[in-house]
Amino acid sequence: MVLLRPSAVLERDVVAGVHRLEVADTNLYLVEHDDRVLVVDAGLPAAWPHLLQALFETGHGRDDVDGVLLTHAHFDHVGCARQVRRRWGLPVWVHDADARLAAHPYAYRHERPRWRYPVEHRAALPALARMTLAGALAVRGVRDTRPLGSDTPLPTGAVVIPTPGHTDGHIALHLPDRDAVIVGDALVTLDPYTGERGPQIVAGAATADSDAALASLDALVATGAGVVLPGHGAPWREGVGRAVELARRRGAH
């Protein structure tokens, strides 16, 4: 584990050839395949210099990067996608159902009022403050995304898994050869809106349909992955089945 700056941590080879970059309690992943790198999610705007440093630390440069694959298009996953698109001219892929959200990353559906959570969950304040300092209130969207499809340079054997609920177009990325699944916010081990840790779906402050999100956990269980790589919080290494069991026990919140 390499500290990049006070607010960023690079965890190399969280599973073979996958590196986790955490900035302000929000993860993005560098997925190596052959001599290429696919960036999965784009964190917050402050992640940009840390992404450059992470590429350097892992022996890569801009010319090695395929582009960005978004698990979903909330502001805290779109953060530096615009820089990748504009400065490097690289594509940003997202599910069709989240394409409009990628262009307007604050225009998302949610079940419960957002303002209630900092009031009712004081443990959330540190994470929310870190996210704010990392640019959570100043994310610029990406209008010219590409739909997931035949031109998406997935690693060999990787499978895109629809997991709607958190957003309509949420997806996970299963990496069978690495016994891992990158789950975005379909399942997290830290909920920034409550400050609670452990496997769970994200609070209704940021989830469009909690019932659908809980139902989508079946698709994650079907992967049988040993390691779960979430959008927020530490990797879970006790198997996706156990993670889903605990998330269902906790339920919507």
mmCIF file of N, CA and C in Angstrom, residues 27-150:
data_model
loop_
_atom_site.group_PDB
_atom_site.id
_atom_site.type_symbol
_atom_site.label_atom_id
_atom_site.label_comp_id
_atom_site.label_asym_id
_atom_site.label_seq_id
_atom_site.Cartn_x
_atom_site.Cartn_y
_atom_site.Cartn_z
ATOM 1 N N ASN A 27 -13.464 4.998 -4.426
ATOM 2 C CA ASN A 27 -12.501 4.169 -5.132
ATOM 3 C C ASN A 27 -12.664 4.260 -6.645
ATOM 4 N N LEU A 28 -11.520 4.201 -7.337
ATOM 5 C CA LEU A 28 -11.505 3.850 -8.747
ATOM 6 C C LEU A 28 -10.456 2.756 -8.909
ATOM 7 N N TYR A 29 -10.536 2.036 -10.008
ATOM 8 C CA TYR A 29 -9.680 0.864 -10.196
ATOM 9 C C TYR A 29 -8.946 0.932 -11.533
ATOM 10 N N LEU A 30 -7.680 0.546 -11.504
ATOM 11 C CA LEU A 30 -6.876 0.393 -12.708
ATOM 12 C C LEU A 30 -6.775 -1.100 -12.983
ATOM 13 N N VAL A 31 -7.389 -1.532 -14.075
ATOM 14 C CA VAL A 31 -7.425 -2.955 -14.416
ATOM 15 C C VAL A 31 -6.462 -3.197 -15.568
ATOM 16 N N GLU A 32 -5.383 -3.905 -15.285
ATOM 17 C CA GLU A 32 -4.388 -4.217 -16.317
ATOM 18 C C GLU A 32 -4.840 -5.430 -17.123
ATOM 19 N N HIS A 33 -4.615 -5.354 -18.432
ATOM 20 C CA HIS A 33 -4.842 -6.520 -19.294
ATOM 21 C C HIS A 33 -3.842 -6.422 -20.439
ATOM 22 N N ASP A 34 -3.047 -7.465 -20.565
ATOM 23 C CA ASP A 34 -1.887 -7.426 -21.458
ATOM 24 C C ASP A 34 -1.047 -6.205 -21.067
ATOM 25 N N ASP A 35 -0.774 -5.307 -22.025
ATOM 26 C CA ASP A 35 0.009 -4.112 -21.673
ATOM 27 C C ASP A 35 -0.879 -2.868 -21.602
ATOM 28 N N ARG A 36 -2.180 -3.072 -21.463
ATOM 29 C CA ARG A 36 -3.153 -1.988 -21.435
ATOM 30 C C ARG A 36 -3.721 -1.803 -20.026
ATOM 31 N N VAL A 37 -4.406 -0.659 -19.829
ATOM 32 C CA VAL A 37 -5.066 -0.370 -18.555
ATOM 33 C C VAL A 37 -6.463 0.169 -18.838
ATOM 34 N N LEU A 38 -7.459 -0.444 -18.229
ATOM 35 C CA LEU A 38 -8.824 0.069 -18.263
ATOM 36 C C LEU A 38 -9.103 0.690 -16.901
ATOM 37 N N VAL A 39 -9.488 1.959 -16.897
ATOM 38 C CA VAL A 39 -9.835 2.638 -15.648
ATOM 39 C C VAL A 39 -11.325 2.420 -15.401
ATOM 40 N N VAL A 40 -11.646 1.869 -14.244
ATOM 41 C CA VAL A 40 -13.042 1.621 -13.885
ATOM 42 C C VAL A 40 -13.456 2.629 -12.825
ATOM 43 N N ASP A 41 -14.366 3.501 -13.215
ATOM 44 C CA ASP A 41 -14.851 4.645 -12.444
ATOM 45 C C ASP A 41 -13.794 5.744 -12.385
ATOM 46 N N ALA A 42 -14.277 6.967 -12.077
ATOM 47 C CA ALA A 42 -13.399 8.134 -12.182
ATOM 48 C C ALA A 42 -13.424 9.007 -10.936
ATOM 49 N N GLY A 43 -13.934 8.486 -9.838
ATOM 50 C CA GLY A 43 -13.836 9.160 -8.561
ATOM 51 C C GLY A 43 -14.377 10.574 -8.578
ATOM 52 N N LEU A 44 -13.715 11.428 -7.807
ATOM 53 C CA LEU A 44 -14.047 12.845 -7.691
ATOM 54 C C LEU A 44 -13.010 13.671 -8.446
ATOM 55 N N PRO A 45 -13.255 14.961 -8.699
ATOM 56 C CA PRO A 45 -12.295 15.756 -9.472
ATOM 57 C C PRO A 45 -10.878 15.733 -8.916
ATOM 58 N N ALA A 46 -10.722 15.705 -7.600
ATOM 59 C CA ALA A 46 -9.388 15.700 -6.994
ATOM 60 C C ALA A 46 -8.622 14.420 -7.267
ATOM 61 N N ALA A 47 -9.289 13.418 -7.821
ATOM 62 C CA ALA A 47 -8.591 12.163 -8.143
ATOM 63 C C ALA A 47 -7.654 12.303 -9.334
ATOM 64 N N TRP A 48 -7.838 13.348 -10.153
ATOM 65 C CA TRP A 48 -7.074 13.454 -11.395
ATOM 66 C C TRP A 48 -5.561 13.385 -11.183
ATOM 67 N N PRO A 49 -4.942 14.241 -10.370
ATOM 68 C CA PRO A 49 -3.483 14.128 -10.208
ATOM 69 C C PRO A 49 -3.062 12.808 -9.582
ATOM 70 N N HIS A 50 -3.913 12.263 -8.744
ATOM 71 C CA HIS A 50 -3.600 10.977 -8.125
ATOM 72 C C HIS A 50 -3.679 9.837 -9.145
ATOM 73 N N LEU A 51 -4.592 9.964 -10.101
ATOM 74 C CA LEU A 51 -4.659 8.975 -11.181
ATOM 75 C C LEU A 51 -3.383 9.005 -12.002
ATOM 76 N N LEU A 52 -2.898 10.198 -12.325
ATOM 77 C CA LEU A 52 -1.639 10.308 -13.067
ATOM 78 C C LEU A 52 -0.497 9.661 -12.291
ATOM 79 N N GLN A 53 -0.457 9.927 -10.991
ATOM 80 C CA GLN A 53 0.600 9.353 -10.164
ATOM 81 C C GLN A 53 0.455 7.841 -10.053
ATOM 82 N N ALA A 54 -0.785 7.368 -9.942
ATOM 83 C CA ALA A 54 -1.008 5.927 -9.838
ATOM 84 C C ALA A 54 -0.561 5.203 -11.102
ATOM 85 N N LEU A 55 -0.835 5.802 -12.252
ATOM 86 C CA LEU A 55 -0.366 5.206 -13.501
ATOM 87 C C LEU A 55 1.161 5.120 -13.508
ATOM 88 N N PHE A 56 1.810 6.201 -13.087
ATOM 89 C CA PHE A 56 3.272 6.207 -13.021
ATOM 90 C C PHE A 56 3.779 5.138 -12.058
ATOM 91 N N GLU A 57 3.147 5.056 -10.888
ATOM 92 C CA GLU A 57 3.585 4.094 -9.866
ATOM 93 C C GLU A 57 3.445 2.648 -10.348
ATOM 94 N N THR A 58 2.483 2.404 -11.219
ATOM 95 C CA THR A 58 2.259 1.041 -11.707
ATOM 96 C C THR A 58 2.911 0.793 -13.059
ATOM 97 N N GLY A 59 3.742 1.734 -13.497
ATOM 98 C CA GLY A 59 4.522 1.534 -14.712
ATOM 99 C C GLY A 59 3.792 1.826 -15.998
ATOM 100 N N HIS A 60 2.801 2.700 -15.938
ATOM 101 C CA HIS A 60 2.000 3.009 -17.125
ATOM 102 C C HIS A 60 1.989 4.504 -17.400
ATOM 103 N N GLY A 61 1.579 4.851 -18.617
ATOM 104 C CA GLY A 61 1.388 6.232 -19.019
ATOM 105 C C GLY A 61 0.091 6.387 -19.767
ATOM 106 N N ARG A 62 -0.177 7.594 -20.223
ATOM 107 C CA ARG A 62 -1.422 7.879 -20.917
ATOM 108 C C ARG A 62 -1.635 6.961 -22.123
ATOM 109 N N ASP A 63 -0.564 6.632 -22.852
ATOM 110 C CA ASP A 63 -0.698 5.830 -24.061
ATOM 111 C C ASP A 63 -1.118 4.393 -23.780
ATOM 112 N N ASP A 64 -1.049 3.976 -22.516
ATOM 113 C CA ASP A 64 -1.460 2.616 -22.147
ATOM 114 C C ASP A 64 -2.933 2.529 -21.778
ATOM 115 N N VAL A 65 -3.583 3.668 -21.632
ATOM 116 C CA VAL A 65 -4.945 3.696 -21.079
ATOM 117 C C VAL A 65 -5.982 3.550 -22.194
ATOM 118 N N ASP A 66 -6.934 2.620 -22.000
ATOM 119 C CA ASP A 66 -8.026 2.432 -22.957
ATOM 120 C C ASP A 66 -9.049 3.553 -22.855
ATOM 121 N N GLY A 67 -9.355 3.961 -21.632
ATOM 122 C CA GLY A 67 -10.413 4.919 -21.355
ATOM 123 C C GLY A 67 -11.000 4.598 -19.995
ATOM 124 N N VAL A 68 -12.203 5.100 -19.751
ATOM 125 C CA VAL A 68 -12.872 4.926 -18.463
ATOM 126 C C VAL A 68 -14.180 4.163 -18.672
ATOM 127 N N LEU A 69 -14.360 3.128 -17.886
ATOM 128 C CA LEU A 69 -15.621 2.399 -17.832
ATOM 129 C C LEU A 69 -16.319 2.783 -16.525
ATOM 130 N N LEU A 70 -17.510 3.371 -16.633
ATOM 131 C CA LEU A 70 -18.254 3.780 -15.442
ATOM 132 C C LEU A 70 -19.198 2.665 -14.999
ATOM 133 N N THR A 71 -19.144 2.337 -13.708
ATOM 134 C CA THR A 71 -20.148 1.409 -13.177
ATOM 135 C C THR A 71 -21.504 2.094 -13.114
ATOM 136 N N HIS A 72 -21.481 3.418 -12.913
ATOM 137 C CA HIS A 72 -22.690 4.236 -12.944
ATOM 138 C C HIS A 72 -22.246 5.691 -12.994
ATOM 139 N N ALA A 73 -23.210 6.600 -13.124
ATOM 140 C CA ALA A 73 -22.840 7.974 -13.471
ATOM 141 C C ALA A 73 -23.165 8.993 -12.383
ATOM 142 N N HIS A 74 -23.116 8.600 -11.124
ATOM 143 C CA HIS A 74 -23.216 9.586 -10.047
ATOM 144 C C HIS A 74 -21.972 10.473 -10.044
ATOM 145 N N PHE A 75 -22.112 11.661 -9.474
ATOM 146 C CA PHE A 75 -21.030 12.655 -9.483
ATOM 147 C C PHE A 75 -19.723 12.126 -8.911
ATOM 148 N N ASP A 76 -19.792 11.249 -7.913
ATOM 149 C CA ASP A 76 -18.571 10.777 -7.264
ATOM 150 C C ASP A 76 -17.923 9.608 -8.000
ATOM 151 N N HIS A 77 -18.439 9.276 -9.170
ATOM 152 C CA HIS A 77 -17.817 8.261 -10.024
ATOM 153 C C HIS A 77 -17.474 8.834 -11.396
ATOM 154 N N VAL A 78 -18.013 10.009 -11.690
ATOM 155 C CA VAL A 78 -17.749 10.699 -12.958
ATOM 156 C C VAL A 78 -16.602 11.697 -12.816
ATOM 157 N N GLY A 79 -16.203 12.013 -11.589
ATOM 158 C CA GLY A 79 -15.336 13.131 -11.240
ATOM 159 C C GLY A 79 -14.270 13.562 -12.220
ATOM 160 N N CYS A 80 -13.335 12.691 -12.572
ATOM 161 C CA CYS A 80 -12.272 13.114 -13.493
ATOM 162 C C CYS A 80 -12.414 12.474 -14.880
ATOM 163 N N ALA A 81 -13.590 11.936 -15.180
ATOM 164 C CA ALA A 81 -13.818 11.362 -16.513
ATOM 165 C C ALA A 81 -13.714 12.425 -17.597
ATOM 166 N N ARG A 82 -14.147 13.638 -17.289
ATOM 167 C CA ARG A 82 -14.083 14.712 -18.277
ATOM 168 C C ARG A 82 -12.640 15.016 -18.671
ATOM 169 N N GLN A 83 -11.718 14.969 -17.685
ATOM 170 C CA GLN A 83 -10.307 15.198 -18.008
ATOM 171 C C GLN A 83 -9.773 14.114 -18.927
ATOM 172 N N VAL A 84 -10.134 12.863 -18.645
ATOM 173 C CA VAL A 84 -9.696 11.758 -19.500
ATOM 174 C C VAL A 84 -10.221 11.945 -20.922
ATOM 175 N N ARG A 85 -11.459 12.379 -21.022
ATOM 176 C CA ARG A 85 -12.076 12.562 -22.347
ATOM 177 C C ARG A 85 -11.491 13.767 -23.079
ATOM 178 N N ARG A 86 -11.381 14.907 -22.388
ATOM 179 C CA ARG A 86 -10.961 16.145 -23.042
ATOM 180 C C ARG A 86 -9.445 16.235 -23.208
ATOM 181 N N ARG A 87 -8.700 15.935 -22.180
ATOM 182 C CA ARG A 87 -7.243 16.105 -22.247
ATOM 183 C C ARG A 87 -6.569 14.980 -23.013
ATOM 184 N N TRP A 88 -7.096 13.778 -22.883
ATOM 185 C CA TRP A 88 -6.447 12.629 -23.514
ATOM 186 C C TRP A 88 -7.186 12.140 -24.746
ATOM 187 N N GLY A 89 -8.403 12.607 -24.950
ATOM 188 C CA GLY A 89 -9.174 12.170 -26.111
ATOM 189 C C GLY A 89 -9.596 10.720 -26.049
ATOM 190 N N LEU A 90 -9.725 10.184 -24.843
ATOM 191 C CA LEU A 90 -10.073 8.777 -24.675
ATOM 192 C C LEU A 90 -11.558 8.616 -24.378
ATOM 193 N N PRO A 91 -12.125 7.476 -24.706
ATOM 194 C CA PRO A 91 -13.568 7.282 -24.507
ATOM 195 C C PRO A 91 -13.947 7.040 -23.054
ATOM 196 N N VAL A 92 -15.206 7.346 -22.773
ATOM 197 C CA VAL A 92 -15.839 7.035 -21.498
ATOM 198 C C VAL A 92 -17.062 6.189 -21.811
ATOM 199 N N TRP A 93 -17.093 4.965 -21.289
ATOM 200 C CA TRP A 93 -18.199 4.045 -21.550
ATOM 201 C C TRP A 93 -19.142 4.010 -20.357
ATOM 202 N N VAL A 94 -20.447 3.971 -20.656
ATOM 203 C CA VAL A 94 -21.454 3.890 -19.601
ATOM 204 C C VAL A 94 -22.688 3.202 -20.182
ATOM 205 N N HIS A 95 -23.439 2.538 -19.335
ATOM 206 C CA HIS A 95 -24.684 1.908 -19.759
ATOM 207 C C HIS A 95 -25.623 2.971 -20.318
ATOM 208 N N ASP A 96 -26.367 2.621 -21.356
ATOM 209 C CA ASP A 96 -27.292 3.571 -21.998
ATOM 210 C C ASP A 96 -28.213 4.256 -20.997
ATOM 211 N N ALA A 97 -28.675 3.499 -20.004
ATOM 212 C CA ALA A 97 -29.638 4.052 -19.051
ATOM 213 C C ALA A 97 -29.035 5.112 -18.141
ATOM 214 N N ASP A 98 -27.707 5.214 -18.116
ATOM 215 C CA ASP A 98 -27.033 6.234 -17.303
ATOM 216 C C ASP A 98 -26.348 7.306 -18.150
ATOM 217 N N ALA A 99 -26.551 7.285 -19.468
ATOM 218 C CA ALA A 99 -25.855 8.243 -20.327
ATOM 219 C C ALA A 99 -26.268 9.678 -20.019
ATOM 220 N N ARG A 100 -27.553 9.913 -19.819
ATOM 221 C CA ARG A 100 -28.001 11.275 -19.499
ATOM 222 C C ARG A 100 -27.447 11.706 -18.143
ATOM 223 N N LEU A 101 -27.400 10.785 -17.201
ATOM 224 C CA LEU A 101 -26.866 11.102 -15.881
ATOM 225 C C LEU A 101 -25.382 11.447 -15.964
ATOM 226 N N ALA A 102 -24.637 10.800 -16.841
ATOM 227 C CA ALA A 102 -23.217 11.123 -17.008
ATOM 228 C C ALA A 102 -23.036 12.571 -17.435
ATOM 229 N N ALA A 103 -23.955 13.081 -18.221
ATOM 230 C CA ALA A 103 -23.900 14.476 -18.647
ATOM 231 C C ALA A 103 -24.368 15.432 -17.555
ATOM 232 N N HIS A 104 -25.217 14.926 -16.652
ATOM 233 C CA HIS A 104 -25.790 15.748 -15.566
ATOM 234 C C HIS A 104 -25.692 14.950 -14.263
ATOM 235 N N PRO A 105 -24.507 14.823 -13.708
ATOM 236 C CA PRO A 105 -24.277 13.840 -12.643
ATOM 237 C C PRO A 105 -24.898 14.150 -11.285
ATOM 238 N N TYR A 106 -25.588 15.279 -11.179
ATOM 239 C CA TYR A 106 -26.336 15.559 -9.946
ATOM 240 C C TYR A 106 -27.831 15.319 -10.117
ATOM 241 N N ALA A 107 -28.259 15.025 -11.330
ATOM 242 C CA ALA A 107 -29.693 14.879 -11.623
ATOM 243 C C ALA A 107 -30.132 13.432 -11.446
ATOM 244 N N TYR A 108 -29.836 12.871 -10.285
ATOM 245 C CA TYR A 108 -30.144 11.462 -10.060
ATOM 246 C C TYR A 108 -31.362 11.303 -9.153
ATOM 247 N N ARG A 109 -32.061 10.210 -9.372
ATOM 248 C CA ARG A 109 -33.206 9.885 -8.526
ATOM 249 C C ARG A 109 -32.712 9.309 -7.200
ATOM 250 N N HIS A 110 -33.435 9.627 -6.129
ATOM 251 C CA HIS A 110 -33.113 9.065 -4.822
ATOM 252 C C HIS A 110 -34.395 8.960 -4.017
ATOM 253 N N GLU A 111 -34.450 7.986 -3.139
ATOM 254 C CA GLU A 111 -35.697 7.681 -2.440
ATOM 255 C C GLU A 111 -35.967 8.598 -1.249
ATOM 256 N N ARG A 112 -34.920 9.062 -0.603
ATOM 257 C CA ARG A 112 -35.084 9.802 0.637
ATOM 258 C C ARG A 112 -34.359 11.136 0.568
ATOM 259 N N PRO A 113 -34.798 12.121 1.342
ATOM 260 C CA PRO A 113 -34.146 13.439 1.312
ATOM 261 C C PRO A 113 -32.684 13.345 1.735
ATOM 262 N N ARG A 114 -31.814 13.944 0.941
ATOM 263 C CA ARG A 114 -30.380 13.873 1.237
ATOM 264 C C ARG A 114 -30.008 14.632 2.499
ATOM 265 N N TRP A 115 -30.711 15.745 2.769
ATOM 266 C CA TRP A 115 -30.338 16.597 3.885
ATOM 267 C C TRP A 115 -30.464 15.889 5.233
ATOM 268 N N ARG A 116 -31.335 14.872 5.306
ATOM 269 C CA ARG A 116 -31.562 14.200 6.578
ATOM 270 C C ARG A 116 -30.336 13.442 7.081
ATOM 271 N N TYR A 117 -29.516 12.944 6.156
ATOM 272 C CA TYR A 117 -28.472 12.013 6.563
ATOM 273 C C TYR A 117 -27.366 12.650 7.397
ATOM 274 N N PRO A 118 -26.831 13.820 7.030
ATOM 275 C CA PRO A 118 -25.830 14.430 7.913
ATOM 276 C C PRO A 118 -26.393 14.802 9.277
ATOM 277 N N VAL A 119 -27.707 15.073 9.329
ATOM 278 C CA VAL A 119 -28.344 15.425 10.602
ATOM 279 C C VAL A 119 -28.547 14.188 11.465
ATOM 280 N N GLU A 120 -29.019 13.107 10.841
ATOM 281 C CA GLU A 120 -29.366 11.903 11.588
ATOM 282 C C GLU A 120 -28.207 10.931 11.756
ATOM 283 N N HIS A 121 -27.167 11.081 10.936
ATOM 284 C CA HIS A 121 -26.019 10.165 10.978
ATOM 285 C C HIS A 121 -24.740 10.988 11.101
ATOM 286 N N ARG A 122 -24.422 11.378 12.308
ATOM 287 C CA ARG A 122 -23.257 12.241 12.516
ATOM 288 C C ARG A 122 -21.958 11.557 12.094
ATOM 289 N N ALA A 123 -21.946 10.230 12.106
ATOM 290 C CA ALA A 123 -20.739 9.499 11.690
ATOM 291 C C ALA A 123 -20.424 9.706 10.219
ATOM 292 N N ALA A 124 -21.397 10.198 9.456
ATOM 293 C CA ALA A 124 -21.170 10.429 8.030
ATOM 294 C C ALA A 124 -20.393 11.711 7.758
ATOM 295 N N LEU A 125 -20.350 12.619 8.719
ATOM 296 C CA LEU A 125 -19.781 13.941 8.463
ATOM 297 C C LEU A 125 -18.330 13.912 7.991
ATOM 298 N N PRO A 126 -17.430 13.099 8.588
ATOM 299 C CA PRO A 126 -16.042 13.105 8.092
ATOM 300 C C PRO A 126 -15.934 12.705 6.617
ATOM 301 N N ALA A 127 -16.642 11.639 6.226
ATOM 302 C CA ALA A 127 -16.566 11.202 4.829
ATOM 303 C C ALA A 127 -17.162 12.250 3.903
ATOM 304 N N LEU A 128 -18.293 12.819 4.277
ATOM 305 C CA LEU A 128 -18.915 13.835 3.432
ATOM 306 C C LEU A 128 -18.038 15.074 3.317
ATOM 307 N N ALA A 129 -17.348 15.425 4.405
ATOM 308 C CA ALA A 129 -16.438 16.576 4.353
ATOM 309 C C ALA A 129 -15.263 16.303 3.426
ATOM 310 N N ARG A 130 -14.710 15.092 3.506
ATOM 311 C CA ARG A 130 -13.588 14.753 2.619
ATOM 312 C C ARG A 130 -14.029 14.774 1.158
ATOM 313 N N MET A 131 -15.215 14.259 0.893
ATOM 314 C CA MET A 131 -15.711 14.255 -0.483
ATOM 315 C C MET A 131 -15.924 15.681 -0.996
ATOM 316 N N THR A 132 -16.440 16.546 -0.122
ATOM 317 C CA THR A 132 -16.648 17.939 -0.522
ATOM 318 C C THR A 132 -15.323 18.610 -0.859
ATOM 319 N N LEU A 133 -14.323 18.399 -0.020
ATOM 320 C CA LEU A 133 -13.007 18.987 -0.279
ATOM 321 C C LEU A 133 -12.379 18.436 -1.557
ATOM 322 N N ALA A 134 -12.778 17.222 -1.943
ATOM 323 C CA ALA A 134 -12.245 16.605 -3.160
ATOM 324 C C ALA A 134 -13.034 16.994 -4.405
ATOM 325 N N GLY A 135 -13.964 17.944 -4.256
ATOM 326 C CA GLY A 135 -14.673 18.458 -5.429
ATOM 327 C C GLY A 135 -16.051 17.908 -5.659
ATOM 328 N N ALA A 136 -16.677 17.320 -4.628
ATOM 329 C CA ALA A 136 -17.978 16.679 -4.810
ATOM 330 C C ALA A 136 -19.068 17.643 -5.265
ATOM 331 N N LEU A 137 -18.878 18.930 -5.021
ATOM 332 C CA LEU A 137 -19.890 19.912 -5.409
ATOM 333 C C LEU A 137 -19.571 20.599 -6.740
ATOM 334 N N ALA A 138 -18.517 20.136 -7.407
ATOM 335 C CA ALA A 138 -18.074 20.836 -8.625
ATOM 336 C C ALA A 138 -17.739 19.869 -9.760
ATOM 337 N N VAL A 139 -18.497 18.794 -9.876
ATOM 338 C CA VAL A 139 -18.237 17.799 -10.924
ATOM 339 C C VAL A 139 -18.884 18.244 -12.235
ATOM 340 N N ARG A 140 -18.121 18.195 -13.290
ATOM 341 C CA ARG A 140 -18.635 18.502 -14.621
ATOM 342 C C ARG A 140 -18.892 17.195 -15.360
ATOM 343 N N GLY A 141 -20.037 17.111 -15.987
ATOM 344 C CA GLY A 141 -20.434 15.877 -16.639
ATOM 345 C C GLY A 141 -19.725 15.633 -17.965
ATOM 346 N N VAL A 142 -19.998 14.468 -18.533
ATOM 347 C CA VAL A 142 -19.450 14.071 -19.832
ATOM 348 C C VAL A 142 -20.626 13.785 -20.754
ATOM 349 N N ARG A 143 -20.740 14.568 -21.817
ATOM 350 C CA ARG A 143 -21.887 14.431 -22.717
ATOM 351 C C ARG A 143 -21.656 13.392 -23.815
ATOM 352 N N ASP A 144 -20.422 13.246 -24.232
ATOM 353 C CA ASP A 144 -20.143 12.368 -25.372
ATOM 354 C C ASP A 144 -19.614 11.020 -24.915
ATOM 355 N N THR A 145 -20.371 10.358 -24.034
ATOM 356 C CA THR A 145 -20.005 9.016 -23.614
ATOM 357 C C THR A 145 -20.320 8.014 -24.721
ATOM 358 N N ARG A 146 -19.779 6.825 -24.565
ATOM 359 C CA ARG A 146 -20.093 5.731 -25.485
ATOM 360 C C ARG A 146 -20.876 4.654 -24.740
ATOM 361 N N PRO A 147 -21.827 4.015 -25.421
ATOM 362 C CA PRO A 147 -22.566 2.931 -24.763
ATOM 363 C C PRO A 147 -21.691 1.694 -24.612
ATOM 364 N N LEU A 148 -21.933 0.960 -23.541
ATOM 365 C CA LEU A 148 -21.247 -0.315 -23.399
ATOM 366 C C LEU A 148 -21.609 -1.201 -24.575
ATOM 367 N N GLY A 149 -20.602 -1.843 -25.139
ATOM 368 C CA GLY A 149 -20.881 -2.670 -26.297
ATOM 369 C C GLY A 149 -19.638 -3.319 -26.850
ATOM 370 N N SER A 150 -19.677 -3.596 -28.121
ATOM 371 C CA SER A 150 -18.627 -4.393 -28.742
ATOM 372 C C SER A 150 -17.282 -3.688 -28.768
#
